[in-house]
PDB file of C-alpha atoms in Angstrom:
ATOM      1  CA  MET T   1     192.567  22.358 -60.404  1.00 42.00           C
ATOM      2  CA  ALA T   2     189.974  24.894 -61.343  1.00 41.00           C
ATOM      3  CA  ALA T   3     190.898  28.451 -60.438  1.00 44.00           C
ATOM      4  CA  ASP T   4     187.909  28.838 -58.124  1.00 55.00           C
ATOM      5  CA  SER T   5     188.978  25.766 -56.102  1.00 76.00           C
ATOM      6  CA  GLU T   6     192.581  26.826 -55.542  1.00 89.00           C
ATOM      7  CA  PHE T   7     193.835  28.071 -52.199  1.00 91.00           C
ATOM      8  CA  THR T   8     197.174  29.196 -50.921  1.00 92.00           C
ATOM      9  CA  ILE T   9     197.910  27.926 -47.422  1.00 92.00           C
ATOM     10  CA  ASP T  10     196.696  31.226 -45.928  1.00 92.00           C
ATOM     11  CA  GLU T  11     193.475  31.099 -47.935  1.00 92.00           C
ATOM     12  CA  LEU T  12     192.930  27.447 -47.040  1.00 92.00           C
ATOM     13  CA  ALA T  13     193.342  28.156 -43.332  1.00 91.00           C
ATOM     14  CA  ARG T  14     190.850  31.041 -43.496  1.00 91.00           C
ATOM     15  CA  ALA T  15     188.324  28.969 -45.487  1.00 90.00           C
ATOM     16  CA  ALA T  16     188.532  26.137 -42.947  1.00 89.00           C
ATOM     17  CA  ASP T  17     188.451  28.514 -39.970  1.00 88.00           C
ATOM     18  CA  THR T  18     191.780  27.264 -38.663  1.00 89.00           C
ATOM     19  CA  THR T  19     195.397  28.453 -38.583  1.00 91.00           C
ATOM     20  CA  VAL T  20     198.296  28.087 -40.979  1.00 91.00           C
ATOM     21  CA  ARG T  21     200.252  26.396 -38.202  1.00 90.00           C
ATOM     22  CA  SER T  22     197.515  23.757 -37.826  1.00 90.00           C
ATOM     23  CA  VAL T  23     197.520  23.104 -41.573  1.00 91.00           C
ATOM     24  CA  ARG T  24     201.283  22.552 -41.463  1.00 90.00           C
ATOM     25  CA  VAL T  25     200.963  20.213 -38.463  1.00 89.00           C
ATOM     26  CA  TYR T  26     198.277  18.120 -40.173  1.00 90.00           C
ATOM     27  CA  HIS T  27     200.461  17.859 -43.261  1.00 88.00           C
ATOM     28  CA  GLU T  28     203.518  16.845 -41.200  1.00 88.00           C
ATOM     29  CA  ARG T  29     201.461  14.239 -39.309  1.00 87.00           C
ATOM     30  CA  GLY T  30     200.204  12.693 -42.545  1.00 86.00           C
ATOM     31  CA  LEU T  31     196.571  13.793 -42.230  1.00 88.00           C
ATOM     32  CA  LEU T  32     196.570  16.255 -45.103  1.00 90.00           C
ATOM     33  CA  PRO T  33     197.910  15.495 -48.604  1.00 88.00           C
ATOM     34  CA  SER T  34     200.634  17.681 -50.066  1.00 88.00           C
ATOM     35  CA  PRO T  35     199.601  20.658 -52.169  1.00 90.00           C
ATOM     36  CA  GLU T  36     200.346  21.073 -55.851  1.00 89.00           C
ATOM     37  CA  VAL T  37     203.527  23.126 -56.022  1.00 90.00           C
ATOM     38  CA  ARG T  38     203.957  25.593 -58.859  1.00 88.00           C
ATOM     39  CA  GLY T  39     207.019  27.744 -58.657  1.00 87.00           C
ATOM     40  CA  ARG T  40     207.541  28.184 -54.953  1.00 86.00           C
ATOM     41  CA  ILE T  41     203.869  28.308 -54.002  1.00 89.00           C
ATOM     42  CA  GLY T  42     201.739  25.381 -52.888  1.00 90.00           C
ATOM     43  CA  TYR T  43     198.135  25.332 -54.073  1.00 91.00           C
ATOM     44  CA  TYR T  44     195.405  23.410 -52.271  1.00 92.00           C
ATOM     45  CA  GLY T  45     192.068  22.316 -53.696  1.00 90.00           C
ATOM     46  CA  SER T  46     188.526  21.619 -52.521  1.00 88.00           C
ATOM     47  CA  ASP T  47     189.535  18.088 -51.467  1.00 87.00           C
ATOM     48  CA  HIS T  48     192.065  19.595 -49.081  1.00 90.00           C
ATOM     49  CA  LEU T  49     189.408  21.921 -47.702  1.00 90.00           C
ATOM     50  CA  ASN T  50     186.955  19.051 -47.188  1.00 86.00           C
ATOM     51  CA  ARG T  51     189.648  16.972 -45.490  1.00 88.00           C
ATOM     52  CA  LEU T  52     190.649  19.870 -43.263  1.00 89.00           C
ATOM     53  CA  GLN T  53     187.036  20.480 -42.223  1.00 86.00           C
ATOM     54  CA  THR T  54     186.654  16.768 -41.448  1.00 84.00           C
ATOM     55  CA  ILE T  55     189.760  16.836 -39.258  1.00 86.00           C
ATOM     56  CA  SER T  56     188.419  19.843 -37.368  1.00 85.00           C
ATOM     57  CA  ARG T  57     185.059  18.155 -36.761  1.00 81.00           C
ATOM     58  CA  LEU T  58     186.699  14.951 -35.542  1.00 79.00           C
ATOM     59  CA  LEU T  59     188.981  16.886 -33.211  1.00 81.00           C
ATOM     60  CA  GLY T  60     185.918  18.700 -31.907  1.00 78.00           C
ATOM     61  CA  ARG T  61     184.371  15.323 -31.104  1.00 71.00           C
ATOM     62  CA  GLY T  62     187.357  14.380 -28.967  1.00 72.00           C
ATOM     63  CA  MET T  63     189.215  12.148 -31.423  1.00 76.00           C
ATOM     64  CA  LYS T  64     193.020  12.221 -31.330  1.00 80.00           C
ATOM     65  CA  LEU T  65     195.238  12.983 -34.335  1.00 82.00           C
ATOM     66  CA  ASN T  66     196.653   9.446 -34.478  1.00 81.00           C
ATOM     67  CA  GLY T  67     193.167   7.946 -34.591  1.00 78.00           C
ATOM     68  CA  ILE T  68     192.071  10.400 -37.269  1.00 83.00           C
ATOM     69  CA  ARG T  69     195.141   9.571 -39.365  1.00 83.00           C
ATOM     70  CA  GLU T  70     194.473   5.822 -39.145  1.00 80.00           C
ATOM     71  CA  LEU T  71     190.857   6.330 -40.199  1.00 79.00           C
ATOM     72  CA  LEU T  72     191.759   8.572 -43.144  1.00 80.00           C
ATOM     73  CA  GLU T  73     194.622   6.337 -44.301  1.00 80.00           C
ATOM     74  CA  ALA T  74     192.332   3.307 -44.341  1.00 75.00           C
ATOM     75  CA  TRP T  75     189.783   5.221 -46.361  1.00 74.00           C
ATOM     76  CA  ASP T  76     192.400   6.541 -48.810  1.00 74.00           C
ATOM     77  CA  ARG T  77     193.634   2.984 -49.416  1.00 71.00           C
ATOM     78  CA  GLY T  78     190.139   2.163 -50.621  1.00 67.00           C
ATOM     79  CA  ASP T  79     189.479  -0.301 -47.808  1.00 62.00           C
ATOM     80  CA  GLY T  80     185.946  -1.592 -47.539  1.00 57.00           C
ATOM     81  CA  LEU T  81     183.652  -0.311 -44.820  1.00 55.00           C
ATOM     82  CA  ALA T  82     184.501  -3.187 -42.467  1.00 55.00           C
ATOM     83  CA  ASP T  83     188.240  -2.586 -43.034  1.00 58.00           C
ATOM     84  CA  VAL T  84     187.898   1.142 -42.387  1.00 58.00           C
ATOM     85  CA  LEU T  85     186.078   0.330 -39.163  1.00 55.00           C
ATOM     86  CA  GLY T  86     188.778  -2.159 -38.196  1.00 52.00           C
ATOM     87  CA  VAL T  87     186.382  -5.102 -37.933  1.00 48.00           C
ATOM     88  CA  LYS T  88     185.786  -8.385 -39.733  1.00 46.00           C
ATOM     89  CA  ASN T  89     182.624  -9.726 -41.261  1.00 47.00           C
ATOM     90  CA  ALA T  90     180.403 -11.860 -39.077  1.00 43.00           C
ATOM     91  CA  ASN T  91     181.368 -15.195 -40.644  1.00 46.00           C
ATOM     92  CA  ALA T  92     185.094 -14.517 -40.283  1.00 48.00           C
ATOM     93  CA  ALA T  93     184.602 -13.389 -36.696  1.00 45.00           C
ATOM     94  CA  GLU T  94     182.728 -16.586 -35.809  1.00 47.00           C
ATOM     95  CA  ALA T  95     185.398 -18.716 -37.478  1.00 47.00           C
ATOM     96  CA  ASP T  96     188.152 -16.915 -35.580  1.00 48.00           C
ATOM     97  CA  ALA T  97     186.264 -17.291 -32.308  1.00 46.00           C
ATOM     98  CA  GLU T  98     185.897 -21.032 -32.832  1.00 46.00           C
ATOM     99  CA  ALA T  99     189.546 -21.387 -33.829  1.00 44.00           C
ATOM    100  CA  THR T 100     190.815 -19.491 -30.782  1.00 44.00           C
ATOM    101  CA  THR T 101     188.467 -20.930 -28.170  1.00 43.00           C
ATOM    102  CA  GLU T 102     190.457 -22.874 -25.593  1.00 43.00           C
ATOM    103  CA  PRO T 103     189.682 -24.632 -22.325  1.00 40.00           C
ATOM    104  CA  GLN T 104     189.690 -22.303 -19.344  1.00 39.00           C
ATOM    105  CA  ASP T 105     192.659 -24.077 -17.767  1.00 37.00           C
ATOM    106  CA  SER T 106     194.947 -23.430 -20.762  1.00 38.00           C
ATOM    107  CA  TYR T 107     196.579 -20.235 -22.004  1.00 42.00           C
ATOM    108  CA  ALA T 108     196.266 -18.638 -25.423  1.00 45.00           C
ATOM    109  CA  GLU T 109     199.444 -18.246 -27.468  1.00 69.00           C
ATOM    110  CA  LEU T 110     201.151 -14.981 -26.604  1.00 79.00           C
ATOM    111  CA  PRO T 111     201.373 -12.414 -29.444  1.00 79.00           C
ATOM    112  CA  GLU T 112     204.801 -11.535 -30.778  1.00 79.00           C
ATOM    113  CA  TYR T 113     205.074  -8.188 -28.971  1.00 77.00           C
ATOM    114  CA  ALA T 114     204.450  -9.919 -25.627  1.00 81.00           C
ATOM    115  CA  LYS T 115     207.101 -12.534 -26.389  1.00 81.00           C
ATOM    116  CA  GLN T 116     209.557  -9.791 -27.275  1.00 80.00           C
ATOM    117  CA  ALA T 117     208.763  -7.999 -24.023  1.00 81.00           C
ATOM    118  CA  LEU T 118     209.436 -11.183 -22.024  1.00 81.00           C
ATOM    119  CA  ALA T 119     212.725 -11.668 -23.868  1.00 81.00           C
ATOM    120  CA  SER T 120     213.791  -8.073 -23.278  1.00 72.00           C
ATOM    121  CA  SER T 121     217.023  -7.599 -21.365  1.00 63.00           C
ATOM    122  CA  GLU T 122     215.463  -4.546 -19.766  1.00 73.00           C
ATOM    123  CA  ASP T 123     212.285  -4.461 -17.667  1.00 83.00           C
ATOM    124  CA  PRO T 124     209.682  -6.629 -19.530  1.00 85.00           C
ATOM    125  CA  LEU T 125     206.867  -4.422 -18.222  1.00 85.00           C
ATOM    126  CA  GLU T 126     208.438  -1.316 -19.734  1.00 84.00           C
ATOM    127  CA  ALA T 127     208.872  -3.126 -23.064  1.00 82.00           C
ATOM    128  CA  TYR T 128     205.229  -4.211 -22.872  1.00 81.00           C
ATOM    129  CA  ARG T 129     204.127  -0.653 -22.050  1.00 82.00           C
ATOM    130  CA  VAL T 130     205.299   0.624 -25.448  1.00 78.00           C
ATOM    131  CA  THR T 131     202.553  -1.338 -27.212  1.00 76.00           C
ATOM    132  CA  ASN T 132     200.052  -1.567 -24.356  1.00 76.00           C
ATOM    133  CA  PRO T 133     200.296   1.480 -22.058  1.00 79.00           C
ATOM    134  CA  ARG T 134     196.945   0.926 -20.323  1.00 79.00           C
ATOM    135  CA  CYS T 135     197.173  -2.850 -20.232  1.00 86.00           C
ATOM    136  CA  CYS T 136     200.604  -2.445 -18.679  1.00 86.00           C
ATOM    137  CA  ASP T 137     199.075  -0.728 -15.647  1.00 88.00           C
ATOM    138  CA  LEU T 138     196.986  -3.850 -15.043  1.00 90.00           C
ATOM    139  CA  ALA T 139     199.974  -6.107 -15.691  1.00 90.00           C
ATOM    140  CA  THR T 140     202.061  -4.164 -13.188  1.00 90.00           C
ATOM    141  CA  ARG T 141     199.476  -4.584 -10.456  1.00 91.00           C
ATOM    142  CA  LEU T 142     199.199  -8.300 -11.206  1.00 91.00           C
ATOM    143  CA  THR T 143     202.938  -8.831 -10.936  1.00 90.00           C
ATOM    144  CA  ASP T 144     202.901  -6.895  -7.665  1.00 91.00           C
ATOM    145  CA  THR T 145     200.622  -9.627  -6.291  1.00 92.00           C
ATOM    146  CA  GLY T 146     203.328 -12.201  -7.029  1.00 92.00           C
ATOM    147  CA  LEU T 147     201.978 -13.548 -10.337  1.00 90.00           C
ATOM    148  CA  PRO T 148     204.862 -14.602 -12.625  1.00 89.00           C
ATOM    149  CA  MET T 149     205.489 -12.268 -15.554  1.00 87.00           C
ATOM    150  CA  GLN T 150     204.573 -14.807 -18.254  1.00 87.00           C
ATOM    151  CA  ASP T 151     201.328 -15.710 -16.470  1.00 89.00           C
ATOM    152  CA  THR T 152     200.556 -11.999 -16.142  1.00 89.00           C
ATOM    153  CA  PHE T 153     200.931 -11.364 -19.867  1.00 89.00           C
ATOM    154  CA  GLN T 154     198.880 -14.455 -20.675  1.00 88.00           C
ATOM    155  CA  LEU T 155     196.053 -13.318 -18.414  1.00 89.00           C
ATOM    156  CA  VAL T 156     195.980  -9.807 -19.859  1.00 89.00           C
ATOM    157  CA  GLU T 157     196.126 -11.122 -23.434  1.00 87.00           C
ATOM    158  CA  ARG T 158     193.206 -13.477 -22.761  1.00 87.00           C
ATOM    159  CA  LEU T 159     191.235 -10.420 -21.665  1.00 89.00           C
ATOM    160  CA  ARG T 160     192.259  -8.621 -24.847  1.00 85.00           C
ATOM    161  CA  ALA T 161     191.243 -11.609 -27.002  1.00 85.00           C
ATOM    162  CA  ASP T 162     187.748 -11.621 -25.514  1.00 88.00           C
ATOM    163  CA  CYS T 163     187.435  -7.854 -26.092  1.00 88.00           C
ATOM    164  CA  ASP T 164     188.467  -8.416 -29.716  1.00 85.00           C
ATOM    165  CA  ARG T 165     185.751 -11.040 -30.073  1.00 87.00           C
ATOM    166  CA  ILE T 166     183.137  -8.622 -28.710  1.00 89.00           C
ATOM    167  CA  ALA T 167     184.191  -6.020 -31.285  1.00 86.00           C
ATOM    168  CA  ASP T 168     184.274  -8.552 -34.116  1.00 84.00           C
ATOM    169  CA  ARG T 169     180.781  -9.689 -33.222  1.00 86.00           C
ATOM    170  CA  PHE T 170     179.048  -6.316 -32.925  1.00 87.00           C
ATOM    171  CA  ALA T 171     181.090  -3.569 -34.598  1.00 86.00           C
ATOM    172  CA  THR T 172     180.054  -4.144 -38.202  1.00 85.00           C
ATOM    173  CA  GLU T 173     176.330  -3.968 -37.481  1.00 87.00           C
ATOM    174  CA  LEU T 174     176.588  -1.067 -35.034  1.00 89.00           C
ATOM    175  CA  PHE T 175     178.768   1.070 -37.280  1.00 89.00           C
ATOM    176  CA  PHE T 176     176.733   0.274 -40.357  1.00 88.00           C
ATOM    177  CA  ARG T 177     173.528   1.324 -38.606  1.00 89.00           C
ATOM    178  CA  LEU T 178     175.084   4.471 -37.162  1.00 90.00           C
ATOM    179  CA  ALA T 179     177.088   5.607 -40.185  1.00 89.00           C
ATOM    180  CA  GLY T 180     177.432   3.251 -43.120  1.00 87.00           C
ATOM    181  CA  GLN T 181     173.773   2.874 -44.022  1.00 87.00           C
ATOM    182  CA  THR T 182     173.350   6.582 -44.774  1.00 89.00           C
ATOM    183  CA  TYR T 183     176.400   6.492 -47.028  1.00 87.00           C
ATOM    184  CA  GLU T 184     175.218   3.351 -48.839  1.00 86.00           C
ATOM    185  CA  ASP T 185     171.944   5.140 -49.647  1.00 87.00           C
ATOM    186  CA  SER T 186     173.702   8.323 -50.797  1.00 89.00           C
ATOM    187  CA  ALA T 187     175.113   9.328 -54.173  1.00 90.00           C
ATOM    188  CA  ARG T 188     178.593   8.648 -52.698  1.00 86.00           C
ATOM    189  CA  THR T 189     179.971  11.997 -53.706  1.00 89.00           C
ATOM    190  CA  PRO T 190     183.111  13.447 -52.080  1.00 86.00           C
ATOM    191  CA  ARG T 191     180.825  15.386 -49.743  1.00 87.00           C
ATOM    192  CA  ASP T 192     179.036  12.146 -48.776  1.00 88.00           C
ATOM    193  CA  ARG T 193     182.391  10.511 -48.129  1.00 87.00           C
ATOM    194  CA  THR T 194     183.452  13.398 -45.916  1.00 87.00           C
ATOM    195  CA  LYS T 195     180.233  13.041 -43.959  1.00 88.00           C
ATOM    196  CA  LEU T 196     180.856   9.296 -43.568  1.00 89.00           C
ATOM    197  CA  GLU T 197     184.313   9.952 -42.148  1.00 87.00           C
ATOM    198  CA  THR T 198     182.772  12.203 -39.513  1.00 88.00           C
ATOM    199  CA  ASP T 199     179.849   9.864 -38.804  1.00 89.00           C
ATOM    200  CA  LEU T 200     182.194   6.904 -38.343  1.00 88.00           C
ATOM    201  CA  ALA T 201     184.328   8.757 -35.820  1.00 88.00           C
ATOM    202  CA  ILE T 202     181.257   9.867 -33.882  1.00 89.00           C
ATOM    203  CA  ALA T 203     179.826   6.346 -33.969  1.00 89.00           C
ATOM    204  CA  ARG T 204     183.097   4.955 -32.677  1.00 88.00           C
ATOM    205  CA  LEU T 205     183.027   7.337 -29.717  1.00 88.00           C
ATOM    206  CA  ILE T 206     179.401   6.519 -28.902  1.00 91.00           C
ATOM    207  CA  VAL T 207     179.907   2.756 -29.117  1.00 90.00           C
ATOM    208  CA  THR T 208     183.163   2.864 -27.150  1.00 89.00           C
ATOM    209  CA  ARG T 209     181.597   4.863 -24.333  1.00 89.00           C
ATOM    210  CA  ALA T 210     178.566   2.584 -24.170  1.00 91.00           C
ATOM    211  CA  THR T 211     180.743  -0.528 -24.184  1.00 91.00           C
ATOM    212  CA  SER T 212     182.991   0.877 -21.473  1.00 89.00           C
ATOM    213  CA  GLU T 213     179.943   1.515 -19.302  1.00 91.00           C
ATOM    214  CA  LEU T 214     178.608  -2.011 -19.873  1.00 91.00           C
ATOM    215  CA  ILE T 215     181.959  -3.604 -19.076  1.00 90.00           C
ATOM    216  CA  ASP T 216     182.249  -1.451 -15.949  1.00 89.00           C
ATOM    217  CA  GLN T 217     178.807  -2.621 -14.819  1.00 89.00           C
ATOM    218  CA  ALA T 218     179.704  -6.250 -15.520  1.00 88.00           C
ATOM    219  CA  PHE T 219     182.922  -6.075 -13.502  1.00 86.00           C
ATOM    220  CA  ALA T 220     181.126  -4.183 -10.733  1.00 88.00           C
ATOM    221  CA  ARG T 221     178.738  -7.105 -10.302  1.00 83.00           C
ATOM    222  CA  HIS T 222     181.699  -9.422  -9.759  1.00 80.00           C
ATOM    223  CA  SER T 223     183.390  -7.082  -7.284  1.00 78.00           C
ATOM    224  CA  GLU T 224     180.437  -6.785  -4.897  1.00 74.00           C
ATOM    225  CA  LEU T 225     180.896  -8.390  -1.517  1.00 69.00           C
ATOM    226  CA  PRO T 226     178.214 -10.929  -0.491  1.00 65.00           C
ATOM    227  CA  PRO T 227     176.074 -10.150   2.552  1.00 66.00           C
ATOM    228  CA  SER T 228     177.924 -10.851   5.782  1.00 59.00           C
ATOM    229  CA  THR T 229     177.120 -14.249   7.285  1.00 52.00           C
ATOM    230  CA  VAL T 230     179.166 -13.740  10.438  1.00 50.00           C
ATOM    231  CA  ALA T 231     176.998 -13.981  13.531  1.00 50.00           C
ATOM    232  CA  SER T 232     176.789 -10.765  15.470  1.00 51.00           C
ATOM    233  CA  SER T 233     178.327 -10.717  18.917  1.00 51.00           C
ATOM    234  CA  PRO T 234     175.985 -10.337  21.922  1.00 53.00           C
ATOM    235  CA  GLN T 235     177.300  -6.803  22.370  1.00 55.00           C
ATOM    236  CA  ALA T 236     176.600  -5.928  18.725  1.00 50.00           C
ATOM    237  CA  GLN T 237     173.117  -7.423  18.971  1.00 53.00           C
ATOM    238  CA  ALA T 238     172.444  -5.358  22.087  1.00 52.00           C
ATOM    239  CA  GLU T 239     173.506  -2.199  20.305  1.00 52.00           C
ATOM    240  CA  GLN T 240     171.151  -2.849  17.351  1.00 50.00           C
TER     241      GLN T 240
END
């Protein structure tokens, strides 16, 4: 490292406008690489500073530490843009959709974690909750209606499969337009890469919120009651 790009942990925290405790937490959680240790002192470089500033920006946009770690780990592995985004290319998505399309009166094969939950000696819903905390809330309500546990998991997993197909179909284009295109046209320097990391996280939030709103509107249309066709009583007609 060049001398002018070296920071002790205190200097790094000040340069990134954060705290030493936060730097230690990010390192423990796997978001920040280890420093170069000489003697008993750890020295950080400009890459650490850029990474730390990226983490701060993503946190400021509402992204959680686990999500930030997954994004940064994918990037550090050298995954392609589609891999970093967690999506497939369009051709692969279409092939998967065709391969997994089934008649409406049949059930898709349950994933392994759902099978393990069903086989659990404890409460299957609690075992399912570990992997699917929000889906488990829906599954719990479905079982409360009297739907058998296996049928419940199959119904929820069919919903998940369709959500996966929506993401596979649209995510690559949306994220490329919102973030990847600028990077492709850049010099692809470390600073450009840092900007891409931030842009991807912001794009993910924007797309997720828009998709949630669209799905909410779609389900709302199916939950509306039709106009009442019950004939009014003579008394009700008189009161109108």
